Coordinates of C-alpha atoms in Angstrom, one line a residue:
Chain A
M1 CA 0.0 0.0 0.0
A2 CA 3.1 2.2 -0.2
D3 CA 2.6 2.6 -3.9
P4 CA 0.2 5.5 -4.6
E5 CA -0.5 4.2 -8.1
F6 CA -1.6 0.8 -6.7
V7 CA -3.8 2.4 -4.2
A8 CA -5.3 4.7 -6.9
S9 CA -6.1 1.6 -9.1
F10 CA -7.6 -0.2 -6.1
E11 CA -9.8 2.8 -5.2
K12 CA -10.9 3.3 -8.8
I13 CA -12.0 -0.3 -9.2
C14 CA -13.9 -0.3 -5.9
R15 CA -15.6 2.9 -6.9
E16 CA -16.4 2.1 -10.5
Y17 CA -17.0 -1.6 -10.4
A18 CA -17.9 -2.6 -6.8
G19 CA -20.0 0.5 -6.1
T20 CA -18.2 1.9 -3.1
P21 CA -18.5 4.0 -1.0
S22 CA -21.5 2.1 0.3
L23 CA -24.3 4.1 1.8
L24 CA -24.6 4.9 5.5
Y25 CA -28.3 4.6 5.8
H26 CA -30.4 6.0 8.7
A27 CA -32.9 3.3 9.4
E28 CA -35.6 5.6 10.8
R29 CA -38.3 3.0 11.6
L30 CA -35.8 0.8 13.3
S31 CA -34.4 3.9 15.2
T32 CA -37.9 4.8 16.5
R33 CA -38.4 1.3 17.6
V34 CA -35.2 1.1 19.7
G35 CA -35.1 4.8 20.8
A36 CA -31.7 5.6 19.3
R37 CA -30.3 6.5 15.9
V38 CA -29.4 3.4 14.0
L39 CA -27.2 3.8 11.0
L40 CA -26.7 0.8 8.7
K41 CA -23.5 0.6 6.7
R42 CA -24.9 -0.9 3.5
E43 CA -22.2 -3.3 2.4
D44 CA -25.0 -5.5 1.2
L45 CA -25.4 -3.1 -1.7
N46 CA -21.8 -3.7 -3.0
H47 CA -21.4 -5.7 -6.1
T48 CA -21.7 -9.4 -5.2
G49 CA -23.7 -8.4 -2.2
A50 CA -21.2 -8.3 0.6
H51 CA -18.1 -6.5 1.9
K52 CA -15.9 -9.3 0.7
V53 CA -15.6 -7.7 -2.8
R54 CA -13.3 -5.1 -1.4
N55 CA -10.7 -7.6 -0.2
V56 CA -10.8 -9.7 -3.3
L57 CA -10.4 -6.8 -5.7
G58 CA -7.3 -5.6 -3.8
R59 CA -5.9 -9.1 -3.7
A60 CA -6.6 -9.9 -7.4
L61 CA -5.0 -6.6 -8.3
L62 CA -2.0 -7.6 -6.3
T63 CA -2.0 -11.0 -8.0
K64 CA -1.8 -9.4 -11.4
R65 CA 1.0 -7.1 -10.1
M66 CA 2.9 -10.2 -8.9
G67 CA 2.6 -11.8 -12.4
K68 CA 0.5 -14.8 -11.2
S69 CA -2.2 -16.4 -13.3
R70 CA -4.4 -18.2 -10.8
V71 CA -6.2 -17.5 -7.5
I72 CA -7.6 -19.9 -5.0
A73 CA -9.9 -19.2 -2.1
E74 CA -11.8 -20.9 0.7
T75 CA -15.4 -20.0 1.4
G76 CA -17.9 -20.7 4.2
A77 CA -21.2 -19.1 3.2
G78 CA -20.0 -18.6 -0.3
Q79 CA -19.8 -14.9 -0.1
H80 CA -16.0 -14.8 -0.3
G81 CA -16.1 -17.6 -3.0
V82 CA -18.5 -15.6 -5.1
A83 CA -16.4 -12.5 -4.6
S84 CA -13.2 -14.3 -5.5
A85 CA -14.8 -15.8 -8.6
T86 CA -16.0 -12.4 -9.6
A87 CA -12.6 -10.8 -9.2
A88 CA -11.0 -13.6 -11.1
A89 CA -13.4 -13.1 -14.0
Y90 CA -12.8 -9.4 -13.9
F91 CA -9.0 -9.8 -13.9
D92 CA -9.0 -12.9 -16.2
L93 CA -7.5 -15.2 -13.7
D94 CA -8.1 -18.9 -13.2
C95 CA -10.0 -19.5 -10.0
T96 CA -10.5 -22.5 -7.7
V97 CA -12.7 -22.3 -4.6
Y98 CA -12.5 -24.8 -1.7
M99 CA -15.8 -25.1 0.2
G100 CA -16.7 -27.6 3.0
A101 CA -19.1 -30.2 1.6
V102 CA -21.6 -29.3 4.4
D103 CA -21.5 -25.7 3.2
T104 CA -21.9 -26.6 -0.5
R105 CA -25.2 -28.2 0.5
R106 CA -26.2 -25.3 2.7
Q107 CA -25.3 -22.7 0.1
A108 CA -26.0 -24.4 -3.3
L109 CA -27.1 -21.2 -4.9
N110 CA -23.7 -19.6 -4.3
V111 CA -22.0 -22.7 -5.7
A112 CA -23.9 -22.2 -8.9
R113 CA -23.0 -18.5 -8.9
M114 CA -19.3 -19.3 -8.6
Q115 CA -19.6 -21.9 -11.4
L116 CA -21.4 -19.4 -13.7
L117 CA -18.5 -17.0 -13.1
G118 CA -16.1 -19.6 -14.3
A119 CA -14.7 -20.8 -11.1
K120 CA -14.1 -24.4 -10.1
V121 CA -15.7 -25.3 -6.8
I122 CA -14.1 -28.2 -4.9
P123 CA -16.2 -29.7 -2.0
V124 CA -14.0 -30.6 0.9
E125 CA -15.0 -33.7 2.7
S126 CA -12.2 -34.0 5.3
G127 CA -12.5 -33.1 9.0
S128 CA -15.8 -31.3 9.8
A129 CA -16.3 -30.4 6.1
T130 CA -16.8 -26.7 6.9
L131 CA -14.8 -23.5 6.6
K132 CA -11.7 -24.6 8.6
D133 CA -11.3 -27.7 6.5
A134 CA -11.7 -25.6 3.3
I135 CA -8.9 -23.4 4.6
N136 CA -6.7 -26.5 5.2
E137 CA -7.3 -27.7 1.7
A138 CA -6.6 -24.3 0.2
L139 CA -3.3 -24.1 2.1
R140 CA -2.4 -27.6 0.8
D141 CA -3.1 -26.5 -2.8
W142 CA -1.1 -23.3 -2.2
V143 CA 2.1 -24.9 -1.0
A144 CA 2.2 -26.8 -4.2
S145 CA 1.2 -24.0 -6.5
V146 CA 2.6 -20.8 -5.0
D147 CA 4.8 -20.1 -8.0
H148 CA 1.8 -19.2 -10.1
T149 CA -1.1 -19.0 -7.6
A150 CA -2.2 -16.4 -5.1
Y151 CA -4.3 -17.5 -2.1
L152 CA -7.1 -15.1 -1.6
F153 CA -7.6 -15.7 2.1
G154 CA -11.1 -14.5 2.8
T155 CA -11.1 -13.6 6.4
A156 CA -8.9 -11.7 8.9
A157 CA -7.4 -15.0 10.2
G158 CA -4.6 -17.2 9.0
P159 CA -0.8 -16.6 8.8
H160 CA 0.7 -13.2 8.5
P161 CA 0.4 -11.2 6.3
F162 CA -3.2 -12.3 5.5
P163 CA -4.8 -10.6 8.4
S164 CA -3.0 -7.3 7.6
M165 CA -3.9 -7.5 3.9
V166 CA -7.6 -8.2 4.7
R167 CA -7.6 -5.3 7.1
D168 CA -6.0 -2.9 4.7
F169 CA -8.3 -3.8 1.8
T170 CA -11.5 -3.8 3.9
R171 CA -10.8 -0.8 6.1
G172 CA -12.6 1.4 3.6
I173 CA -15.8 0.3 5.4
G174 CA -14.9 2.1 8.5
D175 CA -13.1 5.0 6.8
E176 CA -16.2 5.7 4.8
A177 CA -18.6 5.2 7.7
R178 CA -16.6 7.5 9.9
A179 CA -16.5 10.3 7.3
Q180 CA -20.2 9.8 6.4
C181 CA -21.3 9.9 10.0
L182 CA -19.3 13.1 10.7
E183 CA -20.6 14.7 7.5
Q184 CA -24.3 13.7 8.1
Y185 CA -24.5 14.3 11.9
G186 CA -21.5 16.3 12.8
A187 CA -20.3 13.8 15.3
L188 CA -18.8 10.4 15.7
P189 CA -21.1 7.5 16.6
D190 CA -21.4 6.4 20.2
A191 CA -20.9 2.8 19.2
I192 CA -20.2 0.6 16.2
A193 CA -21.1 -3.1 15.7
A194 CA -20.2 -5.9 13.4
C195 CA -20.5 -9.7 13.4
V196 CA -17.2 -11.7 13.9
G197 CA -16.6 -15.1 12.5
G198 CA -13.0 -14.8 11.2
G199 CA -13.6 -11.1 11.5
S200 CA -13.0 -9.5 8.1
N201 CA -16.0 -7.1 8.0
A202 CA -15.5 -6.3 11.6
I203 CA -11.8 -5.4 11.2
G204 CA -12.9 -3.4 8.1
L205 CA -15.3 -1.4 10.2
F206 CA -13.3 -1.1 13.4
T207 CA -9.9 0.0 12.1
A208 CA -10.9 3.6 11.4
F209 CA -12.3 4.0 14.9
L210 CA -9.6 2.4 17.0
E211 CA -8.1 5.8 18.1
D212 CA -11.6 7.3 18.8
E213 CA -11.7 6.4 22.4
D214 CA -15.3 7.6 22.9
V215 CA -16.6 5.2 20.3
A216 CA -17.5 1.9 21.8
I217 CA -16.7 -1.1 19.6
Y218 CA -18.8 -4.3 19.7
G219 CA -18.1 -7.6 17.9
F220 CA -20.9 -10.1 17.9
E221 CA -19.9 -13.8 17.8
P222 CA -21.9 -16.7 16.6
G223 CA -23.4 -18.2 19.8
G224 CA -25.0 -21.2 17.9
D225 CA -27.3 -23.2 20.2
G226 CA -25.9 -21.2 23.2
V227 CA -22.4 -21.1 24.5
E228 CA -23.4 -23.3 27.4
T229 CA -24.3 -26.1 25.0
G230 CA -20.9 -26.3 23.5
R231 CA -22.5 -26.0 20.1
H232 CA -21.3 -22.6 19.0
A233 CA -18.5 -20.7 17.3
A234 CA -18.0 -17.9 19.9
T235 CA -14.2 -18.2 19.8
I236 CA -13.3 -15.1 21.8
H237 CA -15.9 -15.7 24.4
A238 CA -15.3 -19.4 25.0
G239 CA -12.0 -20.2 23.2
E240 CA -8.5 -20.4 24.6
A241 CA -5.2 -19.1 23.3
G242 CA -3.6 -21.4 20.7
V243 CA -2.3 -21.6 17.2
L244 CA -4.6 -22.3 14.3
H245 CA -3.8 -21.8 10.6
G246 CA -0.6 -20.1 11.4
A247 CA -2.0 -17.5 13.7
R248 CA -1.8 -17.2 17.5
T249 CA -5.3 -16.3 18.6
Y250 CA -8.3 -17.7 20.5
V251 CA -9.2 -21.3 19.4
L252 CA -12.0 -23.6 20.2
Q253 CA -10.0 -26.6 21.3
D254 CA -10.0 -29.6 23.6
E255 CA -7.6 -30.5 26.4
D256 CA -5.1 -31.8 23.9
G257 CA -5.2 -28.8 21.6
Q258 CA -7.3 -30.6 19.0
T259 CA -9.6 -28.1 17.2
I260 CA -13.2 -28.5 18.3
E261 CA -15.9 -28.3 15.5
S262 CA -17.8 -25.1 15.6
H263 CA -21.5 -24.6 15.1
S264 CA -23.5 -21.7 13.7
I265 CA -26.6 -21.3 11.7
S266 CA -24.5 -19.0 9.6
A267 CA -22.0 -20.8 7.4
G268 CA -19.9 -17.6 7.1
L269 CA -19.3 -17.4 10.8
D270 CA -18.7 -21.1 11.4
Y271 CA -15.0 -21.0 12.2
P272 CA -13.3 -22.2 15.4
G273 CA -10.6 -19.5 15.3
V274 CA -10.8 -15.8 14.9
G275 CA -8.5 -13.1 13.4
P276 CA -5.6 -12.3 15.7
Q277 CA -6.3 -8.6 15.6
H278 CA -9.7 -9.3 17.2
A279 CA -8.0 -11.5 19.8
H280 CA -5.7 -8.5 20.6
L281 CA -8.6 -6.0 20.7
A282 CA -10.4 -8.3 23.1
A283 CA -7.4 -8.9 25.3
T284 CA -6.7 -5.1 25.5
G285 CA -10.3 -4.3 26.1
R286 CA -10.6 -1.9 23.2
A287 CA -13.4 -3.9 21.7
T288 CA -16.1 -6.0 23.4
Y289 CA -17.1 -9.4 22.0
I290 CA -20.5 -10.9 22.8
P291 CA -22.1 -14.1 21.6
V292 CA -25.5 -14.0 19.8
T293 CA -27.3 -17.3 19.5
D294 CA -28.9 -18.7 16.3
T295 CA -32.4 -18.0 17.7
E296 CA -31.5 -14.4 18.6
A297 CA -29.8 -13.8 15.3
M298 CA -32.8 -15.1 13.4
E299 CA -35.1 -12.5 15.0
A300 CA -33.2 -9.8 13.1
P301 CA -33.9 -10.8 9.4
A302 CA -37.7 -10.7 10.0
L303 CA -37.5 -7.4 11.9
L304 CA -35.3 -5.6 9.3
S305 CA -37.2 -7.0 6.4
R306 CA -40.5 -5.8 7.7
T307 CA -39.4 -2.4 9.1
E308 CA -37.0 -1.4 6.5
G309 CA -37.5 -3.6 3.5
I310 CA -33.9 -5.0 3.7
I311 CA -33.2 -8.7 3.9
P312 CA -29.8 -9.1 5.7
A313 CA -27.4 -12.0 5.5
I314 CA -27.6 -14.3 8.6
E315 CA -24.0 -13.3 9.4
S316 CA -25.1 -9.6 9.5
A317 CA -28.2 -10.6 11.5
H318 CA -25.9 -11.3 14.4
A319 CA -24.5 -7.8 14.2
L320 CA -28.1 -6.4 13.9
H321 CA -29.3 -8.3 17.0
G322 CA -26.4 -7.2 19.1
G323 CA -26.2 -3.7 17.7
L324 CA -29.9 -3.1 18.4
E325 CA -29.4 -4.2 22.0
V326 CA -26.6 -1.7 22.3
A327 CA -28.7 1.0 20.6
R328 CA -31.6 0.4 23.1
R329 CA -29.3 0.7 26.0
L330 CA -27.6 3.8 24.7
G331 CA -31.0 5.4 23.9
E332 CA -32.1 4.9 27.5
E333 CA -28.8 6.4 28.7
K334 CA -28.4 9.3 26.2
G335 CA -31.7 9.8 24.4
P336 CA -32.7 9.4 20.8
D337 CA -29.6 11.1 19.4
A338 CA -27.4 8.3 20.6
T339 CA -25.9 6.8 17.4
V340 CA -24.9 3.3 16.6
I341 CA -23.4 2.2 13.3
I342 CA -24.2 -1.4 12.4
N343 CA -22.3 -3.1 9.6
L344 CA -24.8 -4.7 7.3
S345 CA -22.0 -6.8 5.8
G346 CA -24.1 -8.8 3.3
R347 CA -27.5 -9.3 1.8
G348 CA -29.7 -12.3 2.6
D349 CA -30.7 -13.7 -0.8
K350 CA -28.2 -16.5 -0.3
D351 CA -29.8 -17.5 3.0
M352 CA -33.3 -18.0 1.8
G353 CA -33.0 -21.8 2.1
T354 CA -32.2 -21.4 5.8
A355 CA -35.0 -18.8 6.2
I356 CA -37.5 -21.1 4.5
E357 CA -36.7 -23.8 7.0
W358 CA -36.5 -21.6 10.0
F359 CA -39.6 -19.5 9.5
G360 CA -41.6 -22.1 7.6
L361 CA -41.9 -19.9 4.5
G362 CA -42.3 -20.7 0.9
D363 CA -45.8 -22.2 0.9
A364 CA -48.2 -19.4 -0.2
E365 CA -51.3 -21.2 1.2
E366 CA -49.8 -22.0 4.6
Q367 CA -47.9 -18.8 5.2
K368 CA -49.1 -16.9 8.3
Chain B
M1 CA 19.0 -39.8 22.0
S2 CA 19.7 -37.3 19.3
A3 CA 18.9 -38.4 15.7
A4 CA 22.4 -37.1 14.9
I5 CA 23.9 -40.3 16.4
A6 CA 22.0 -42.5 13.9
F7 CA 23.1 -40.2 11.0
E8 CA 26.7 -40.4 12.1
K9 CA 26.5 -44.2 12.3
A10 CA 25.1 -44.4 8.8
R11 CA 27.7 -41.9 7.5
A12 CA 30.5 -44.1 9.1
E13 CA 29.0 -47.0 7.1
G14 CA 29.2 -44.9 3.9
R15 CA 25.5 -44.6 3.4
A16 CA 22.5 -42.5 4.1
A17 CA 20.1 -43.0 7.1
L18 CA 16.6 -44.3 6.6
V19 CA 14.0 -42.4 8.6
G20 CA 10.6 -44.1 8.8
Y21 CA 7.3 -42.3 9.7
L22 CA 4.0 -43.4 11.1
P23 CA 1.4 -41.6 13.2
A24 CA 1.1 -42.8 16.8
G25 CA -2.2 -44.5 17.5
F26 CA -2.5 -45.8 14.0
P27 CA -4.1 -48.3 13.6
T28 CA -4.2 -48.4 17.5
V29 CA -1.7 -47.3 20.1
D30 CA -0.4 -50.9 20.6
G31 CA -0.7 -51.4 16.8
S32 CA 1.5 -48.4 16.1
I33 CA 4.2 -49.7 18.6
A34 CA 4.2 -53.0 16.8
A35 CA 4.4 -51.4 13.4
L36 CA 7.2 -48.9 14.4
T37 CA 9.3 -51.6 16.0
T38 CA 8.9 -53.7 12.9
M39 CA 10.3 -50.8 10.9
V40 CA 13.3 -50.7 13.3
D41 CA 13.8 -54.5 12.7
A42 CA 13.6 -54.0 8.9
G43 CA 16.3 -51.4 8.7
C44 CA 15.0 -47.9 9.8
D45 CA 17.8 -45.9 11.5
V46 CA 15.5 -43.2 12.9
I47 CA 11.7 -43.5 13.7
E48 CA 9.7 -40.4 13.2
I49 CA 6.5 -40.6 15.2
G50 CA 3.5 -38.5 14.1
L51 CA 1.4 -36.8 16.7
P52 CA -2.2 -36.9 15.2
Y53 CA -3.8 -33.5 14.9
S54 CA -7.2 -32.3 13.7
D55 CA -5.9 -29.8 11.1
P56 CA -2.8 -31.3 9.4
V57 CA -2.2 -28.8 6.7
M58 CA 1.0 -30.3 5.6
D59 CA -0.4 -33.8 5.1
G60 CA -1.9 -35.4 2.0
P61 CA -4.9 -37.8 2.1
T62 CA -2.9 -40.9 3.1
V63 CA -1.4 -39.5 6.3
R64 CA -4.6 -37.6 7.1
A65 CA -6.6 -40.8 6.9
A66 CA -4.2 -42.5 9.3
A67 CA -4.2 -39.6 11.8
Q68 CA -8.0 -39.3 11.7
Q69 CA -8.2 -43.1 12.4
A70 CA -5.9 -42.5 15.5
L71 CA -8.0 -39.5 16.6
D72 CA -11.2 -41.5 16.1
G73 CA -9.6 -44.2 18.3
G74 CA -9.3 -41.6 21.0
I75 CA -5.6 -41.1 21.1
R76 CA -4.3 -38.5 23.6
T77 CA -1.0 -36.7 23.8
T78 CA 0.0 -38.9 26.7
D79 CA -0.5 -42.0 24.6
V80 CA 2.0 -40.5 22.1
L81 CA 4.5 -40.4 24.9
R82 CA 3.9 -44.1 25.6
V83 CA 4.6 -44.9 22.0
V84 CA 7.8 -42.8 22.1
E85 CA 9.0 -44.6 25.2
A86 CA 8.3 -48.1 23.7
V87 CA 10.0 -47.3 20.4
A88 CA 13.0 -45.5 22.0
A89 CA 13.6 -48.6 24.1
T90 CA 14.7 -50.4 20.8
G91 CA 17.7 -48.0 20.8
V92 CA 16.8 -45.9 17.7
P93 CA 16.3 -42.2 18.0
T94 CA 12.6 -41.2 17.9
P95 CA 11.8 -37.6 16.9
V96 CA 8.1 -36.7 17.0
M97 CA 6.6 -34.8 14.0
T98 CA 3.9 -32.5 15.4
Y99 CA 1.9 -29.4 14.5
W100 CA 2.4 -26.8 17.2
N101 CA -0.9 -26.4 19.0
P102 CA -0.9 -29.7 20.8
I103 CA 2.5 -29.0 22.2
E104 CA 1.6 -25.5 23.3
R105 CA -1.6 -26.9 24.9
Y106 CA 0.4 -29.6 26.8
G107 CA 2.8 -26.9 28.0
V108 CA 6.1 -26.5 26.1
E109 CA 8.3 -26.9 29.2
R110 CA 6.2 -29.8 30.5
W111 CA 6.3 -31.5 27.1
A112 CA 10.1 -31.1 26.9
A113 CA 10.6 -32.6 30.3
D114 CA 8.1 -35.5 29.9
F115 CA 9.3 -36.2 26.3
A116 CA 12.9 -36.3 27.4
S117 CA 12.2 -38.7 30.2
A118 CA 10.3 -41.0 27.8
G119 CA 13.6 -41.1 25.7
G120 CA 12.4 -39.1 22.8
A121 CA 14.9 -37.5 20.4
G122 CA 13.2 -34.1 19.6
L123 CA 10.6 -32.5 17.5
I124 CA 10.0 -32.0 13.8
T125 CA 7.9 -28.9 13.6
P126 CA 6.3 -28.2 10.2
D127 CA 4.1 -25.2 11.2
I128 CA 6.4 -23.1 13.2
T129 CA 9.6 -21.3 12.1
P130 CA 12.6 -20.7 14.2
D131 CA 12.0 -17.0 14.5
Y132 CA 8.7 -17.7 16.3
S133 CA 10.0 -20.6 18.4
A134 CA 11.9 -19.0 21.3
E135 CA 10.0 -20.9 23.9
W136 CA 10.5 -24.3 22.3
I137 CA 14.2 -23.6 21.5
A138 CA 14.8 -22.7 25.1
A139 CA 13.0 -25.8 26.4
A140 CA 14.7 -28.1 23.8
D141 CA 18.1 -26.7 24.7
Q142 CA 17.5 -27.2 28.4
H143 CA 16.4 -30.9 27.9
D144 CA 19.0 -31.7 25.2
L145 CA 16.4 -32.3 22.5
D146 CA 16.6 -32.2 18.7
K147 CA 15.0 -29.2 17.0
V148 CA 14.2 -30.0 13.4
F149 CA 12.7 -27.2 11.3
L150 CA 11.8 -27.5 7.7
L151 CA 13.3 -26.1 4.5
A152 CA 11.3 -25.9 1.2
P153 CA 12.6 -25.5 -2.3
S154 CA 11.1 -22.0 -2.2
S155 CA 13.2 -21.0 0.9
T156 CA 15.6 -18.2 0.3
D157 CA 19.3 -18.6 1.1
E158 CA 18.8 -16.2 4.0
R159 CA 15.9 -18.3 5.5
I160 CA 17.9 -21.5 4.9
A161 CA 20.8 -20.1 6.9
M162 CA 18.6 -18.8 9.7
T163 CA 16.7 -22.2 9.8
T164 CA 19.7 -24.5 9.8
A165 CA 21.4 -22.4 12.4
A166 CA 18.4 -23.1 14.7
C167 CA 18.3 -26.8 14.0
R168 CA 19.8 -29.6 16.2
G169 CA 20.0 -33.3 15.2
F170 CA 19.2 -32.9 11.5
V171 CA 17.5 -30.6 9.0
Y172 CA 14.4 -31.6 7.2
A173 CA 14.4 -30.7 3.5
A174 CA 11.1 -31.0 1.6
A175 CA 11.8 -32.6 -1.7
V176 CA 8.9 -30.9 -3.4
M177 CA 6.6 -28.0 -3.1
G178 CA 3.5 -29.7 -1.6
V179 CA 2.2 -32.0 1.0
T180 CA 3.0 -35.5 2.2
G181 CA 2.2 -38.4 -0.1
A182 CA 4.0 -41.0 -2.1
R183 CA 5.1 -39.8 -5.6
T184 CA 6.6 -42.0 -8.3
S185 CA 8.5 -39.2 -10.1
T186 CA 11.9 -37.8 -9.3
S187 CA 12.1 -34.4 -7.7
E188 CA 14.4 -32.0 -9.5
L189 CA 14.1 -29.6 -6.6
A190 CA 15.6 -31.7 -3.8
G191 CA 19.2 -31.8 -4.9
P192 CA 19.7 -28.1 -5.3
L193 CA 17.9 -27.5 -2.0
V194 CA 20.2 -29.9 -0.1
A195 CA 23.3 -28.3 -1.7
R196 CA 22.1 -24.8 -0.6
A197 CA 21.5 -26.2 2.9
K198 CA 24.8 -27.9 3.1
A199 CA 26.5 -24.6 2.3
T200 CA 25.2 -23.3 5.6
T201 CA 25.6 -26.2 8.1
D202 CA 27.4 -29.4 9.0
L203 CA 24.2 -30.9 10.3
P204 CA 22.9 -33.9 8.4
I205 CA 20.2 -33.2 5.9
G206 CA 17.2 -35.5 5.6
V207 CA 15.0 -35.4 2.5
G208 CA 11.3 -36.2 2.8
L209 CA 8.0 -35.8 0.9
G210 CA 7.1 -38.2 -1.8
V211 CA 9.7 -40.9 -1.3
S212 CA 8.0 -44.1 -2.2
N213 CA 10.5 -46.9 -2.8
G214 CA 14.1 -48.1 -2.9
D215 CA 15.0 -46.6 -6.2
R216 CA 13.9 -43.1 -5.1
A217 CA 15.7 -43.7 -1.8
A218 CA 18.9 -44.6 -3.6
E219 CA 18.7 -41.4 -5.8
I220 CA 18.3 -39.2 -2.8
A221 CA 21.0 -41.1 -0.8
A222 CA 23.5 -40.0 -3.4
Y223 CA 23.3 -36.4 -2.3
A224 CA 21.5 -36.3 1.1
D225 CA 22.3 -37.8 4.6
G226 CA 18.9 -39.2 5.2
V227 CA 15.8 -40.4 3.4
I228 CA 12.5 -39.9 5.0
V229 CA 9.6 -42.3 4.0
G230 CA 6.1 -41.9 5.5
S231 CA 3.0 -42.2 3.3
A232 CA 4.2 -45.4 1.6
F233 CA 4.4 -47.1 5.0
V234 CA 1.1 -45.7 6.1
R235 CA -0.6 -46.8 2.9
T236 CA 0.4 -50.4 3.3
I237 CA -1.2 -50.5 6.8
L238 CA -4.3 -48.8 5.5
D239 CA -4.5 -51.5 2.8
H240 CA -4.6 -54.3 5.4
P241 CA -7.5 -53.2 7.7
G242 CA -8.2 -55.6 10.5
D243 CA -5.3 -58.0 9.6
E244 CA -2.4 -56.9 11.7
A245 CA -0.1 -59.8 10.8
A246 CA -0.5 -59.2 7.1
G247 CA 0.0 -55.5 7.5
L248 CA 3.2 -56.0 9.5
A249 CA 4.5 -58.5 7.0
S250 CA 3.8 -56.1 4.2
L251 CA 5.3 -53.2 6.2
R252 CA 8.5 -55.2 6.8
A253 CA 8.9 -56.0 3.1
L254 CA 8.2 -52.4 2.2
T255 CA 10.8 -51.1 4.7
E256 CA 13.5 -53.4 3.4
D257 CA 13.2 -51.9 -0.1
P258 CA 14.3 -48.3 0.9
A259 CA 16.6 -49.8 3.5
R260 CA 18.5 -51.4 0.6
G261 CA 18.1 -48.2 -1.4
V262 CA 20.0 -46.0 1.1
R263 CA 22.8 -48.6 1.0
R264 CA 23.3 -48.4 -2.7
G265 CA 22.9 -44.6 -3.0

């Protein structure tokens, strides 16, 4: 990022192709409901429907600059896989996406999108057949193909410098939101909120605000069936220090240091580690990380859809649930001008299969 | 006992050393002890014992299947120490190949102490580099254990020098860019890597990844100090499920092939 020409190319593609800066939208009906000003950072409106496009465009640009011809990626929900396939198509690069076999079934629509974009999608059957195993398989590919292949690591986890690159290419979320909030309201927000699986959208939002000590930072982790059940992916809340995928961070692990399978209704958050920068922000107390259960998270899509006409990704629903709780509390403390920015990291189209099951939708006769 | 002793003995006999690998607990804890001691009988100079781990990013499908079988069988880190003790009792050096998290979880100093008292030689650590290993290096030095870090064909000369300077016992040179797994073709990358490593150290250099038979072993023995065979041994046990005697007989025959190979290299 030391080369102004590279940065200028990156910013141009983000602006002209991905549609950034994304809107900072005042959700008025939601605000009235919770008694505080709720601002949604509309990353769901980006090309490909999620914040992930920022990272992959930067990484694909870097891949071209390094003279490589192929990219590989892992994906959980498929958002990063679709984004990678898109960037590969845009930059004329070969693309292979590794995806846990469990997730290819949960997210069949995204598999089809990647294939249509020209990517090869490889289902990973080993281990728990989810995101962590897709990462393992991508790393195995990469050690054998590094001379011509770049690994587009999709989240803020993994070995250095992946977390730094993901932060640098996604920090536009927070840079934009901070400037938009100042411009629209003349003040910084009281709090910001994002969901945290590996933590890419969260580090993208948080980075610009780290020095703003009066801005409270909240990360909402996937609480699955509830942290007490052991079926969750709340790594910071319930994990212990360890090394996973080349990063020292919090890890869900057993007494022998074997990784424990994580669980979340959201494939994109279903990871038993977390980006090391989040581990650091948690350890220093700069950010607060709180689990949100599947049941709690699933209240949010219905609420947001019916009050604002926006269907969020289930990942983002975790941030919404937690962020609205924070907004309610701040509204009680400071009144209706209390401001919370919630990162709406992705749109919910890809999650309709899960929504149909959860809410019993899809049958026009039966629908309540 | 340091693996260096076995390398020196082989060198004195004018040949390369054969290092044989299997994961502990595969097919069972006792089964792995039987298999590893069979490999000692059949001509292995050093026994590399794998510590099964849930996320083995350096391993191909064969070793992964074996490690998963061991994990499904309920292997614990303490069981690995039992396997080390049993195999070390044969008199061959027994380094353990392990991903880092299980060691950190066990406690680095506690591991070094317990592993040394079990008679283990040291650790081969594929997912940490010397510049991030201060705690392990200190514990290994205190307990007189081998520290074996890995070199890859992509390693720069600077990284090679830094890595070999931190090693004790021997240096592990990956013959190919990739993961573990038997390969039939010759690697053109291993020879130059060994030469670059030898320019920086007097330690023995072992070459692993993809060595499948005696002919490949003989080729590598011509320029390296040790030949490391893993997946081919694992495969033959996987191919004899539920028939320990047949598996061990096949393993013995399979071990004798590279054992002859290192003697003609």
